[in-house]
Short mmCIF file of C-alpha atoms and ligand atoms in Angstrom, two decimals:
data_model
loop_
_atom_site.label_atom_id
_atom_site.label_comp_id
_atom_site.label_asym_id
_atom_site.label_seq_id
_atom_site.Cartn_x
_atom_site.Cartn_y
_atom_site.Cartn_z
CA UNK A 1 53.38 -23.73 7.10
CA UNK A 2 51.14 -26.74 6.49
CA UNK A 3 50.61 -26.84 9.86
CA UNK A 4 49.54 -23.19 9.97
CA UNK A 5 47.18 -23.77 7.01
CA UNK A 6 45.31 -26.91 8.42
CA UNK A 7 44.58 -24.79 11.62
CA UNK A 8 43.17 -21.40 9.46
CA UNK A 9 40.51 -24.15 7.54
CA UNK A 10 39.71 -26.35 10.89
CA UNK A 11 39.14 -22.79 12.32
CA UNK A 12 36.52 -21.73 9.44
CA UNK A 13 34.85 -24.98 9.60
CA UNK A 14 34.07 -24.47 13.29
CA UNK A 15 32.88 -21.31 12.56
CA UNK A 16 30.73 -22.45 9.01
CA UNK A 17 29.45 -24.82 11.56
CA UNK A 18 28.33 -22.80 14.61
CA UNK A 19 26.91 -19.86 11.53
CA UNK A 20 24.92 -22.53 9.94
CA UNK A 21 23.62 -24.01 13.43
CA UNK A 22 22.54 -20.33 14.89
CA UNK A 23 20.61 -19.73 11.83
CA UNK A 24 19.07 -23.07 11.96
CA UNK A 25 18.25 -22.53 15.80
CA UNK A 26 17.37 -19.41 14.93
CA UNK A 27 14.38 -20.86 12.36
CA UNK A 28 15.17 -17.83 10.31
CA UNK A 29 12.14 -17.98 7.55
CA UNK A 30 15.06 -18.37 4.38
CA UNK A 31 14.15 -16.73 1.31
CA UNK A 32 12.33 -19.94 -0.06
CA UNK A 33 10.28 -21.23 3.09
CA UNK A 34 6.99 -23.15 0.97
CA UNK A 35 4.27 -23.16 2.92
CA UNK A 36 3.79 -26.49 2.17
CA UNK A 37 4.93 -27.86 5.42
CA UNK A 38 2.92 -25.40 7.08
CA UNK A 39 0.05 -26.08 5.15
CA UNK A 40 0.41 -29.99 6.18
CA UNK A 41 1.14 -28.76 9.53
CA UNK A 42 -1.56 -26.16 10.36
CA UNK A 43 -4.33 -27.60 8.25
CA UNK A 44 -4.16 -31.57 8.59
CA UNK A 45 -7.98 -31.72 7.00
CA UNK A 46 -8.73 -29.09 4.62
CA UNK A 47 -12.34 -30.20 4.26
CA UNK A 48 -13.64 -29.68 7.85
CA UNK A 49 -12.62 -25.95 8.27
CA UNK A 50 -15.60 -24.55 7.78
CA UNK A 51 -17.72 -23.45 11.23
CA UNK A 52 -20.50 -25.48 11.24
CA UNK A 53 -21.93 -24.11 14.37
CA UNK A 54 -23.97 -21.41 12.71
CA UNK A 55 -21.26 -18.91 13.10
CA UNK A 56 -19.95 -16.57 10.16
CA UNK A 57 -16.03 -16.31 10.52
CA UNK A 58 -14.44 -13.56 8.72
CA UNK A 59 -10.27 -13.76 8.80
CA UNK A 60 -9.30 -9.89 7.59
CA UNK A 61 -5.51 -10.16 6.58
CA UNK A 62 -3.60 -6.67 7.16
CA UNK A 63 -0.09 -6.02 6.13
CA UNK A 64 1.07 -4.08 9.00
CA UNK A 65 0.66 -2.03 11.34
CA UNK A 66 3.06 0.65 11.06
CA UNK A 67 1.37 2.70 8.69
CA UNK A 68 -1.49 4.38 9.86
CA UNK A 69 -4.23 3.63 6.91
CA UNK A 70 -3.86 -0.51 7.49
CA UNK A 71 -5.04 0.34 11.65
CA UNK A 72 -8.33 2.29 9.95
CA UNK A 73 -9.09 -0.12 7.34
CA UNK A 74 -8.98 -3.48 9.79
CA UNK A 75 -11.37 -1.07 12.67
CA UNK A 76 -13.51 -0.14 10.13
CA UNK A 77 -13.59 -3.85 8.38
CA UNK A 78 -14.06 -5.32 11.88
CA UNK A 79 -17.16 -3.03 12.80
CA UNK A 80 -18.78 -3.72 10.01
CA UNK A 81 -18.44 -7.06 9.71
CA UNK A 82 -19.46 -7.70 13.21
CA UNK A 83 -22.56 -5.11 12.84
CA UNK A 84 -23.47 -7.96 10.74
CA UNK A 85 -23.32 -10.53 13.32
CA UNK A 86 -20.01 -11.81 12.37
CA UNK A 87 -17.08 -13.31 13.93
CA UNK A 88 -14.12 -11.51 12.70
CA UNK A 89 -10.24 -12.30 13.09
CA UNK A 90 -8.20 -9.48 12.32
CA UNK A 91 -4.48 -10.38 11.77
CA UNK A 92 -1.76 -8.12 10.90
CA UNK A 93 1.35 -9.62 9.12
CA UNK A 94 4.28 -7.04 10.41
CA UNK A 95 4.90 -6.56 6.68
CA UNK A 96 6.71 -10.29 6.71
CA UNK A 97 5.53 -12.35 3.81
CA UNK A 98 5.92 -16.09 5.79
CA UNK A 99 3.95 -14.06 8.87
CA UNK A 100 1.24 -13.18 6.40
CA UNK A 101 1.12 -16.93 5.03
CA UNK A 102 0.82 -18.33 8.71
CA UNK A 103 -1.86 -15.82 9.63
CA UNK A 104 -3.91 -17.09 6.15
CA UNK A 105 -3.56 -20.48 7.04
CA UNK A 106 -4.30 -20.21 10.65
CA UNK A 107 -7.37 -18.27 9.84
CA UNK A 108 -8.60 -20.98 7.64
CA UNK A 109 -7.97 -23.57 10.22
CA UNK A 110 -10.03 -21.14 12.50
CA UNK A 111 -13.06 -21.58 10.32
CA UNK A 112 -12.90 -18.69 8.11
CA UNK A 113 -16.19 -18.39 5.38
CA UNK A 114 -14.66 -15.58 4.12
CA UNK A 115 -10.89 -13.89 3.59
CA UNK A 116 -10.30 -10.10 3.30
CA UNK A 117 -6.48 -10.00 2.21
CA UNK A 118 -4.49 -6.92 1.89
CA UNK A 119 -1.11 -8.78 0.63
CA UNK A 120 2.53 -7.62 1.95
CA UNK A 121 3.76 -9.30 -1.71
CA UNK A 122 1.19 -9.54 -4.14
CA UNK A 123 2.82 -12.46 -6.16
CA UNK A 124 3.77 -14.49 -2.84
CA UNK A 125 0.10 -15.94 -1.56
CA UNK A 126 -0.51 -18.50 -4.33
CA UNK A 127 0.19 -21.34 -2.11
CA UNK A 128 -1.93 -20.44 0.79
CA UNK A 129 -4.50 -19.63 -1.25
CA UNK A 130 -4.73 -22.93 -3.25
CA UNK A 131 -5.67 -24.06 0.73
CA UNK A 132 -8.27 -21.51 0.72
CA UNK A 133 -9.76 -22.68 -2.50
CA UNK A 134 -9.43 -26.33 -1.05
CA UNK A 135 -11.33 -24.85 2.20
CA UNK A 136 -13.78 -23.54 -0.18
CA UNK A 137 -13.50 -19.86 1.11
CA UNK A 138 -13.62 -16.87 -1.04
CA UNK A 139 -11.49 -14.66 -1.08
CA UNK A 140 -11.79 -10.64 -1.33
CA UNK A 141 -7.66 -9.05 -2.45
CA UNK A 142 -7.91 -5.27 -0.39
CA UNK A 143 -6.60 -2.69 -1.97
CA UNK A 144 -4.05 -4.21 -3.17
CA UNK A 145 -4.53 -6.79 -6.01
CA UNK A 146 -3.34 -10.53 -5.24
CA UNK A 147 -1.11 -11.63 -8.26
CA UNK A 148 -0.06 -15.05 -9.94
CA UNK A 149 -3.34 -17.38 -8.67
CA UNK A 150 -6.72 -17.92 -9.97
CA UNK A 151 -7.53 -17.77 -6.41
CA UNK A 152 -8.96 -14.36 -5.91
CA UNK A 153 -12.61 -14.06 -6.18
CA UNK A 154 -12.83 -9.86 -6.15
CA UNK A 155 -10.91 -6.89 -5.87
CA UNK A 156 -11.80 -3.94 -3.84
CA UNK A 157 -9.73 -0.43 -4.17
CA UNK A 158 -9.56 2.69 -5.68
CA UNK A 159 -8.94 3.63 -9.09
CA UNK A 160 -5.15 3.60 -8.82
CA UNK A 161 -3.94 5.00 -11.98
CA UNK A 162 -5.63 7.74 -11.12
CA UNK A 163 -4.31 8.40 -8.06
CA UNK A 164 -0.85 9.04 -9.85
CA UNK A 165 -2.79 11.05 -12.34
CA UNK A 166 -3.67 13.70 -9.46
CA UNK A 167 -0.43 13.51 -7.85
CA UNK A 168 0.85 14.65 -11.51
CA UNK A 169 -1.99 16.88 -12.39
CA UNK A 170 -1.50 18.99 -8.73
CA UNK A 171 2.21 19.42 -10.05
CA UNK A 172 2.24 20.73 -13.31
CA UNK A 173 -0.33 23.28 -11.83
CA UNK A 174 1.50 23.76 -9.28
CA UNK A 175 4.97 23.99 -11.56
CA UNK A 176 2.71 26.11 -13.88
CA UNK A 177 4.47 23.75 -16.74
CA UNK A 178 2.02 24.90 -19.30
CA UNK A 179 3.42 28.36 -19.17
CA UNK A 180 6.56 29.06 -17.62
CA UNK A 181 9.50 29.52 -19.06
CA UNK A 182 12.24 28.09 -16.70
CA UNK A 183 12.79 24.48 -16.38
CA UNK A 184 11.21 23.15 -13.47
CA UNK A 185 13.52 20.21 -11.47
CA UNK A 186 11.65 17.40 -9.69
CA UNK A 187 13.19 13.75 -8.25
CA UNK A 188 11.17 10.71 -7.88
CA UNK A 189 10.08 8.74 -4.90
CA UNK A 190 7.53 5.62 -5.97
CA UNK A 191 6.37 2.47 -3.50
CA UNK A 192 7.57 -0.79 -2.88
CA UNK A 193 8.00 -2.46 -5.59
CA UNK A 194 6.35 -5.98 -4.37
CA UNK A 195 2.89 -4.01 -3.95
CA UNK A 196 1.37 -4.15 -7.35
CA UNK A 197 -0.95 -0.91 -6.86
CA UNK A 198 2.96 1.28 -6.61
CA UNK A 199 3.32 0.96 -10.57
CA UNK A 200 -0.58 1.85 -10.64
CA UNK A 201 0.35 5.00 -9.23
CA UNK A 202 3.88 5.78 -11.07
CA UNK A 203 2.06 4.73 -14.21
CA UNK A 204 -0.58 7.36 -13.73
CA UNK A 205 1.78 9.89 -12.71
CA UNK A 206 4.54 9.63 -15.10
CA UNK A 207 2.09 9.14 -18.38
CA UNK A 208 0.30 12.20 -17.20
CA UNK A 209 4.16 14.01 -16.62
CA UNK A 210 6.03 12.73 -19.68
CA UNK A 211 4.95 15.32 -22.08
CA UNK A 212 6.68 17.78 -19.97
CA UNK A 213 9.60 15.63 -19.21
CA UNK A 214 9.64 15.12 -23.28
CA UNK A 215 10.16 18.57 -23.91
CA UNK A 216 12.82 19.36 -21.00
CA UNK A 217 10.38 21.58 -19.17
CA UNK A 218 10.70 18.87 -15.94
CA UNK A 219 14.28 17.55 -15.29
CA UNK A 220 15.53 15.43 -12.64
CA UNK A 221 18.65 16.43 -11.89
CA UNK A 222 19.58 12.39 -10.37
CA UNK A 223 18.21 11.24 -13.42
CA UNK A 224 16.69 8.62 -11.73
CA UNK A 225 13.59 7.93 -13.59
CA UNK A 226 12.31 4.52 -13.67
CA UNK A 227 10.43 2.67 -11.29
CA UNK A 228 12.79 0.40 -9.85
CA UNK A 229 15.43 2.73 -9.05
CA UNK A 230 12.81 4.95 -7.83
CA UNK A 231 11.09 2.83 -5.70
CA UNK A 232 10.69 2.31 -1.72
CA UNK A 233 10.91 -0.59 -0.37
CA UNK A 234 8.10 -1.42 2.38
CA UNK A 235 7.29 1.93 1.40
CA UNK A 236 9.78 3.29 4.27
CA UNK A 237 10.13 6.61 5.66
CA UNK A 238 13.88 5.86 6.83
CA UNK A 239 14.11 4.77 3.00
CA UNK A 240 12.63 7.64 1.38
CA UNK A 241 14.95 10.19 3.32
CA UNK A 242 18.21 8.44 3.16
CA UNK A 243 17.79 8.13 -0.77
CA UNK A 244 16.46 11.69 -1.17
CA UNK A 245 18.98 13.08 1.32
CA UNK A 246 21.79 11.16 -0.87
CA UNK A 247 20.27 12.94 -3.91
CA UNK A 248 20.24 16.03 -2.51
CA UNK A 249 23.67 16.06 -1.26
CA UNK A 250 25.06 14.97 -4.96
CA UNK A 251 22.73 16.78 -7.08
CA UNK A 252 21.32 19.87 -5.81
CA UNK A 253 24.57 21.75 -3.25
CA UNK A 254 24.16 25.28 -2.32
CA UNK A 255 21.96 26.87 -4.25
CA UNK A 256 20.79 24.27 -7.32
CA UNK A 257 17.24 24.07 -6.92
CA UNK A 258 14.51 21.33 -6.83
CA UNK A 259 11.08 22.28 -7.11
CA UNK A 260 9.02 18.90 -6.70
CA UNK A 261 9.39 15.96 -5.30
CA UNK A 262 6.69 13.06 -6.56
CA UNK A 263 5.81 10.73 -3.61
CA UNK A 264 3.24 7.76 -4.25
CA UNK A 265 2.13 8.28 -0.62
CA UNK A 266 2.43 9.50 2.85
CA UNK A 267 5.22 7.73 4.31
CA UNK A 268 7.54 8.43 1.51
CA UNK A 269 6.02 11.99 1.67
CA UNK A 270 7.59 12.01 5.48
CA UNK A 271 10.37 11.05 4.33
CA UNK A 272 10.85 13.32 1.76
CA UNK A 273 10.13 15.99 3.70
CA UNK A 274 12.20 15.17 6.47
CA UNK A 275 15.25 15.14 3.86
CA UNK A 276 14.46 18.30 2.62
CA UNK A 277 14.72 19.66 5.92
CA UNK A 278 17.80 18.31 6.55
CA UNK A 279 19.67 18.82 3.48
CA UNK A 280 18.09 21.62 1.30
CA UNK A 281 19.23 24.89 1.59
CA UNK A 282 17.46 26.83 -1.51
CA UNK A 283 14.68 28.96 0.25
CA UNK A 284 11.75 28.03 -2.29
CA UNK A 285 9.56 25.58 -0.91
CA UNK A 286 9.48 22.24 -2.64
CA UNK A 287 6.16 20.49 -3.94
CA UNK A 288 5.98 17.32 -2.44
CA UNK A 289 2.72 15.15 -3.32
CA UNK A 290 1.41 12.12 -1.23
CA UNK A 291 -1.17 9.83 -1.13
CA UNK A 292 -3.58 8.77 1.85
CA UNK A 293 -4.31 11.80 4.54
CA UNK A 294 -1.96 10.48 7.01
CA UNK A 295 -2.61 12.83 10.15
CA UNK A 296 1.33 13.77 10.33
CA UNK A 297 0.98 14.37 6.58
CA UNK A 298 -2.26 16.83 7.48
CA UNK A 299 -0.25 18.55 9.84
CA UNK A 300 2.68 19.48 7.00
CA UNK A 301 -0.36 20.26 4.67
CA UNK A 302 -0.99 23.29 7.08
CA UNK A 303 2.83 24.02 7.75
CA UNK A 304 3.34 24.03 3.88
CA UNK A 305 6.10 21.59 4.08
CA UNK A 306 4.06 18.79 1.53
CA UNK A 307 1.76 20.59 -1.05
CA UNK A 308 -0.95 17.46 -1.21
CA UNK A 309 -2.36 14.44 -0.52
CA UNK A 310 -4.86 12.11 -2.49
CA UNK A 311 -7.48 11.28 0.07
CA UNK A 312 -9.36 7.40 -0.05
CA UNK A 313 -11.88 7.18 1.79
CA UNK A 314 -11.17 4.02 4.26
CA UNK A 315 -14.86 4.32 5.24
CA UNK A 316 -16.10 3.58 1.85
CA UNK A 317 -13.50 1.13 0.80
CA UNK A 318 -14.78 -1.18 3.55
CA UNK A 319 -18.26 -0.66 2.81
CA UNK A 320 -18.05 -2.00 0.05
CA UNK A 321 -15.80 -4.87 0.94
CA UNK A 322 -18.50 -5.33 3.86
CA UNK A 323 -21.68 -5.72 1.15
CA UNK A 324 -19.62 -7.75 -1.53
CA UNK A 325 -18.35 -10.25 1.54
CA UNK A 326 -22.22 -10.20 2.36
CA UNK A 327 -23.51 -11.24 -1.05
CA UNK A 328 -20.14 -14.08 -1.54
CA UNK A 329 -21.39 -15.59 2.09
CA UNK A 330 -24.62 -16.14 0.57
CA UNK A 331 -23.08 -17.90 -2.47
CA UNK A 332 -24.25 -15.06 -4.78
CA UNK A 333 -22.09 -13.96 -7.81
CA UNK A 334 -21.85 -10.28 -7.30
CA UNK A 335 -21.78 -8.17 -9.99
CA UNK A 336 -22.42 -4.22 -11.31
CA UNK A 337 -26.07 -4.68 -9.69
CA UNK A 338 -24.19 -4.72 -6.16
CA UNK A 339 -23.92 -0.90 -6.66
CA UNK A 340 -27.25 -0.33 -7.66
CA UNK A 341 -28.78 -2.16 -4.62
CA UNK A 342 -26.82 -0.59 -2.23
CA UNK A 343 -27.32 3.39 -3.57
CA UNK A 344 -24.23 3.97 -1.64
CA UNK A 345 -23.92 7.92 -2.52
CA UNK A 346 -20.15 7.87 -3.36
CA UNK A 347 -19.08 6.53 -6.38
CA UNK A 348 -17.95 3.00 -7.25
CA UNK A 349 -17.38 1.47 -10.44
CA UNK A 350 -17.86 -2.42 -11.50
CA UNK A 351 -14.65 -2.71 -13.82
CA UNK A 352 -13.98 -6.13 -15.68
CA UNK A 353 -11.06 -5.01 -17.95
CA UNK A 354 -7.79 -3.52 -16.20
CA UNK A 355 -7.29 -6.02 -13.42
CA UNK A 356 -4.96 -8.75 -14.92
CA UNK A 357 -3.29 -10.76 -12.04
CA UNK A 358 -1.44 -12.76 -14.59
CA UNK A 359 -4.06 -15.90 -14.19
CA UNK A 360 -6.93 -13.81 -15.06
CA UNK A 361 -8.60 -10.66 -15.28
CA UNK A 362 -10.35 -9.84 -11.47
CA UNK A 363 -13.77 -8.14 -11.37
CA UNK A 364 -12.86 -5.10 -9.40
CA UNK A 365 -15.05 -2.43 -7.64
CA UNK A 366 -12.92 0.98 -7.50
CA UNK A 367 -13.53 3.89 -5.73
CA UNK A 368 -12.59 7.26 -6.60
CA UNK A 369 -9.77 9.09 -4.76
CA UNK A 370 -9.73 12.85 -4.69
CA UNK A 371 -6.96 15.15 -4.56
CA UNK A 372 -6.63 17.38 -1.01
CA UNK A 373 -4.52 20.53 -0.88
CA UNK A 374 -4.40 23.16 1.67
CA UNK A 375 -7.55 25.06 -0.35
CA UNK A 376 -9.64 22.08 0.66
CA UNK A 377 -8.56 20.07 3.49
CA UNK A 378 -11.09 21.72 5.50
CA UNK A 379 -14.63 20.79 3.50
CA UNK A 380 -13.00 17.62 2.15
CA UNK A 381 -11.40 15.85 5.54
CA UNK A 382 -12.97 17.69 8.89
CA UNK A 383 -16.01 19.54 7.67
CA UNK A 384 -17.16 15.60 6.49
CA UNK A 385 -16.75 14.40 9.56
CA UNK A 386 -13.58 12.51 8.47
CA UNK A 387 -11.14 14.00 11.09
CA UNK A 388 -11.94 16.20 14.24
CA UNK A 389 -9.83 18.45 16.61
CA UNK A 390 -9.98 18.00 20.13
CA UNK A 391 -9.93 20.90 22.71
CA UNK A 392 -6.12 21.32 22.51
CA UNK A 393 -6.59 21.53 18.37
CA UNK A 394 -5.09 18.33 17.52
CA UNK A 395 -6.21 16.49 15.04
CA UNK A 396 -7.53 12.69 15.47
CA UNK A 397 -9.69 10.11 12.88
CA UNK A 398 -12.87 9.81 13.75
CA UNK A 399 -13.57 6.33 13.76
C1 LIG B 401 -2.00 1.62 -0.62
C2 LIG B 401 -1.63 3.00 -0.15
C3 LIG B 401 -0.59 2.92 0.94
C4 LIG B 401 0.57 2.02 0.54
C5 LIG B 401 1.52 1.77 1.68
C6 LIG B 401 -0.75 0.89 -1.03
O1 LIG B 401 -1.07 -0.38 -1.49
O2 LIG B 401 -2.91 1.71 -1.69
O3 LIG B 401 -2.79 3.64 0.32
O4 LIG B 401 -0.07 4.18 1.20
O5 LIG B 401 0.09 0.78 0.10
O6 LIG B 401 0.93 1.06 2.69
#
């Protein structure tokens, strides 16, 4: 028996063994890679990463590629910059937090004078940033806000409270919550929770809702409510249907119906309403909000399948990234007087107040989203030149 025992634990050594040398060989990055060693690595003299051959490097830091606004934002960020007679280096980070750290650091070493960051994880750049403060090269946070680090110069974005606040607005007209009498049923699908503009949105959307959710005129039937349990992760399609399809199949069966479903954005909205495809069987159709004009998203605008979108204009966002990167590589301190001189003729506001990163309060300069429905999709996204149909009628971004 002893015998038979010493052979079962040499056997699970071996096998420890081999697991813990594959993963080694494998270099998979382990939940607590530092970048310190890559920082020692990649950037052996901090001081001397500037270009000092007259050249303007711009390193623009994208999450990924997958979804279809970060593509717009770096060809629009790239144009501009190099309209200005910049050198730009566009990375995009495969939504992989060590990838995005490497492609900071390796930008630096490039010669960057300037970073444009759109973080994967908000709270994990601190590190690679202290390197950029070391290199002596500001740094712009894109959209999304860069958390935990004193190491973020500006913020660029859209008001993003507000964009919950039309998502919510669009239902309870929609819902007609003010006046009807039946209880209206909704479920909840919110963002990943690692990108610190998601509880932006659900903020906006659920302060706006609660009064109606107070007095049991909006139930969810999962009663999944908060934003944890609520939200996406990488802000996955795949994600969003599985959990609404496992909703669906415990909460609404034949005939129990579900009248809105509250997406944060587009990909969730897919998601969404691929489940509802798959798995509702009420007739009505189901409200489904998003957030971004995604063109598969435009496409179920027209088919009915998801009631809205909140459009940002890309264009704009990196317009003004473009002109506050302009007045930082000068060594100016921008402020609300960058508006002014640039009588851009959308709206912008300098805000000072709601931008806490948890190190300090970021000067921010939002733009204004705007709800899109089926009444105006046309004037708001192809009559402005936004999108365009080509001869066979589908529909392409203009870039
Ligand atoms: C952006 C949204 C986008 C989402 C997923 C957010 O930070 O503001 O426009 O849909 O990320 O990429």
């Amino acid at each position: 028996m002893k015998k038979v025992l010493a052979v079962v634990i040499a056997i699970a050594l071996i096998i420890a063994c081999f697991l813990v040398g594959t993963r080694l060989y494998d270099n998979e990055p382990s939940e607590n890679t530092t970048v310190v060693a890559t920082e020692t690595e990649v950037l052996p003299d901090i001081k001397d990463t500037h270009s000092d051959d007259g050249r303007t490097v711009v390193g623009i830091s994208m999450p990924d590629k997958l979804l279809e606004r970060w593509n717009r934002d770096g060809i629009f960020l790239r144009n501009q910059f190099e309209k200005d007679g910049c050198e730009v280096k566009l990375r995009y980070a495969n939504n992989l937090i060590d990838t995005q750290i490497d492609d900071i650091l390796t930008m630096i070493k490039e010669g960057a004078d300037l970073l444009v960051i759109a973080a994967v994880d908000g709270a994990a750049l601190g590190d690679a940033l202290d390197v950029a403060k070391k290199a002596n090269v500001p740094v712009i946070a894109y959209d999304r806000l860069i958390m935990d680090t004193e190491v973020v110069d500006y913020y660029v974005s859209f008001d993003n409270y507000k964009v919950g606040v039309l998502q919510a607005e669009y239902l309870i007209r929609k819902l007609n919550l003010e006046h009807s009498g039946r209880t209206k049923y909704i479920e909840f699908v919110s963002g990943d929770p690692v990108d610190n503009n998601a509880r932006y949105f659900y903020s906006g959307a659920m302060d706006t809702l609660q009064p109606y959710i107070d007095k049991g005129r909006l139930v969810s039937r999962s009663g999944q409510h908060d934003f944890y349990e609520t939200s996406t992760s990488q802000w996955s399609t795949d994600l969003a249907q599985q959990r609404l399809q496992i909703i669906l199949n415990s909460y609404y069966p034949d005939d129990t119906r579900l009248d809105a479903v509250l997406c944060a954005n587009d990909s969730t909205a897919l998601g969404a309403t691929r489940a509802l495809e798959a798995d509702y069987t009420v007739g009505n159709t189901v409200a489904v909000t998003g957030q971004d004009g995604d063109v598969a998203n435009i496409y179920n605008i027209f088919a009915g399948t998801q009631g809205m979108t909140v459009f940002k204009d890309l264009q704009e966002e990196s317009v003004v990234t473009v002109a506050l990167g302009r007045s930082l590589l000068k060594g100016d301190k921008p402020d609300e007087s960058l508006i002014a001189d640039n009588s851009w003729d959308f709206k912008c506001a300098f805000n000072t107040t709601d931008y806490d990163n948890g190190q300090k309060v970021v000067a921010s300069y939002l733009l204004e989203p705007v709800a899109v429905t089926a009444d105006n999709i046309e004037e708001l996204l192809f009559d402005s030149g936004y999108y365009s149909r080509n001869s066979s009628g589908l529909i392409y971004a203009v870039e």
